[in-house]
Amino acid sequence: MNVFKFGGASVKDASAVRNVSHILSLFPNEQLIVVISAMGKTTNAMEEIVDALWKRDEKRYMELVEDRYQFHLHITGELFPEPHFYIYQQLEQLFEGLKARFHQPVSDNFNFEYDQIVSLGEVISTMIVEAFLKEEGHATTWADARKLIRTNHEYREGEVDWAKTSELINERLLPELKMKRIAITQGFVGHTSEGFTTTLGREGSDFTAGIFAYCTNAKGVTIWKDVPGMLNADPKWFDHTVKLDKISFKEAIELAYYGATVIHPKTIKPLQNKGIPLYVKSFIDPHAEGTTIQESTAYDHVVPSFIFKMDQVLMSFTPKDFSFIVEENLGDIFQQLAFYGVKINLMQNSALSFSIVFDRSKTEPMRLVEKFKDQYEVRFNEGLELVTIRHYDQATIDRVTVDKDILVEQRTRHTIRMVMKNK
Ligand code: ASP
Ligand code: MG
């Protein structure tokens, strides 16, 4: 058994879907569970639909639903020239149901409504892809992840019940797979014990692949992406990126922690626990080597990695009564920061002040100043960047600090982190 995952970009239009069929044909003898995301930017579009429902904006709701319907019809139009093909009826039913939902009773739990609606992006995408694969002669079955992955009741952040999920996958999916070679299923979704749909958090489809692999003791997981593998930096910020050929689970978790976004961080743990390797490969060039993520740390230091976070704020808190920064006031500061939902990217303290770095886009700095100003002198600097280099040397540091002033620097044996601004 192998698990494949195709993200939104790999099914964003008809030719992308054809390419998925081509990739599967390269593995004629493998039993496969294929996890698929919503097509293109559909999840964002579904979020807007929920927003319109919540605001009771009927006109916008209907327009948005119709727009998603047309988006998918455009893709099916290219894939299935026969106008009476069954997929058209399925799509019509699904979108009629979604339109009718506007006039049905709405729960007072936003996150619940969100999951019932946003999950449909994955349902539609897998319906279309599976129908196409069948037409192409693949032995497929459509598996409903909303009946296989059991979570708690934390809508939008469902926590997996591993024992129950394993039981469901082994009892319901594996017998099907003995008859059909390929199961097509949805990323990102699950269900509660009452059968309501949950989701696993944005970008959760990688994690779904990890769940299926864990529960079936798969040989490996392959994530097919539009990049050749895991790169040592985001090409958005860096001209000469290098592919990481082989890294450890531990290194992948470190990189994700510092902000690398190639793989959803939750994906690693179940794979590491069972020693299942994770491959990141290019759907544009499926024969190329890609990246292997596995147990051994022997290769981690070969290539230095760079993680950039832009638009950062450095904020420092100094107690007004000139007291030292000690456990008591740190406890107080942390408690308040957690209460206001601040996600700290880096922190540092001295005798009289405590400093944090966070994303400007997630927290408005003046709002924090307001909250803390009675007890603390609060100062901040914005428009900064935070760079983390794993497995650094002086040359890599010189490379990123050209024309920069360094405001904070933290160094350990393998990692250096610098908060910088343009000179
Ligand atoms: N479709 C979901 C999202 O965009 C899940 C995923 O693609 O991983 O967040
Ligand atoms: Mg995605």
PDB file of N, CA, C and O in Angstrom, residues 71 130 144 224-225 235 266 282 285 362 417:
ATOM      1  N   PHE A  71     -17.323  27.190 -12.216  1.00  0.00           N
ATOM      2  CA  PHE A  71     -15.893  26.831 -12.199  1.00  0.00           C
ATOM      3  C   PHE A  71     -15.721  25.326 -12.408  1.00  0.00           C
ATOM      4  O   PHE A  71     -14.927  24.877 -13.236  1.00  0.00           O
ATOM      5  N   GLU A 130     -12.365  11.119  -9.687  1.00  0.00           N
ATOM      6  CA  GLU A 130     -12.605   9.668  -9.706  1.00  0.00           C
ATOM      7  C   GLU A 130     -13.367   9.255 -10.962  1.00  0.00           C
ATOM      8  O   GLU A 130     -13.042   8.246 -11.599  1.00  0.00           O
ATOM      9  N   ASP A 144     -15.334   7.767   0.974  1.00  0.00           N
ATOM     10  CA  ASP A 144     -15.789   8.976   1.658  1.00  0.00           C
ATOM     11  C   ASP A 144     -15.035   9.137   2.987  1.00  0.00           C
ATOM     12  O   ASP A 144     -15.341   8.454   3.965  1.00  0.00           O
ATOM     13  N   TRP A 224       2.572  15.058  -4.096  1.00  0.00           N
ATOM     14  CA  TRP A 224       2.903  15.558  -5.441  1.00  0.00           C
ATOM     15  C   TRP A 224       2.681  17.056  -5.469  1.00  0.00           C
ATOM     16  O   TRP A 224       1.581  17.527  -5.187  1.00  0.00           O
ATOM     17  N   LYS A 225       3.749  17.805  -5.812  1.00  0.00           N
ATOM     18  CA  LYS A 225       3.663  19.268  -5.750  1.00  0.00           C
ATOM     19  C   LYS A 225       4.169  19.925  -7.020  1.00  0.00           C
ATOM     20  O   LYS A 225       4.753  19.256  -7.874  1.00  0.00           O
ATOM     21  N   PRO A 235      11.411  30.120  -3.017  1.00  0.00           N
ATOM     22  CA  PRO A 235      11.889  30.830  -4.219  1.00  0.00           C
ATOM     23  C   PRO A 235      11.343  32.259  -4.320  1.00  0.00           C
ATOM     24  O   PRO A 235      11.908  33.082  -5.036  1.00  0.00           O
ATOM     25  N   LYS A 266       1.691  18.713  11.114  1.00  0.00           N
ATOM     26  CA  LYS A 266       1.075  17.557  11.784  1.00  0.00           C
ATOM     27  C   LYS A 266       1.316  16.247  11.031  1.00  0.00           C
ATOM     28  O   LYS A 266       1.128  15.167  11.577  1.00  0.00           O
ATOM     29  N   SER A 282       7.626  16.150  -7.768  1.00  0.00           N
ATOM     30  CA  SER A 282       7.040  17.106  -8.700  1.00  0.00           C
ATOM     31  C   SER A 282       6.001  16.436  -9.590  1.00  0.00           C
ATOM     32  O   SER A 282       6.299  15.443 -10.253  1.00  0.00           O
ATOM     33  N   ASP A 285       7.260  16.831 -13.200  1.00  0.00           N
ATOM     34  CA  ASP A 285       8.362  15.961 -13.628  1.00  0.00           C
ATOM     35  C   ASP A 285       8.389  14.731 -12.714  1.00  0.00           C
ATOM     36  O   ASP A 285       9.262  14.590 -11.864  1.00  0.00           O
ATOM     37  N   LYS A 362      -1.034  39.374  11.589  1.00  0.00           N
ATOM     38  CA  LYS A 362      -1.884  38.621  12.526  1.00  0.00           C
ATOM     39  C   LYS A 362      -2.232  39.434  13.771  1.00  0.00           C
ATOM     40  O   LYS A 362      -3.234  39.164  14.423  1.00  0.00           O
ATOM     41  N   ARG A 417      19.129  32.808  14.185  1.00  0.00           N
ATOM     42  CA  ARG A 417      17.926  33.567  13.858  1.00  0.00           C
ATOM     43  C   ARG A 417      18.248  35.038  14.007  1.00  0.00           C
ATOM     44  O   ARG A 417      18.852  35.455  15.003  1.00  0.00           O
TER      45      ARG A 417
END
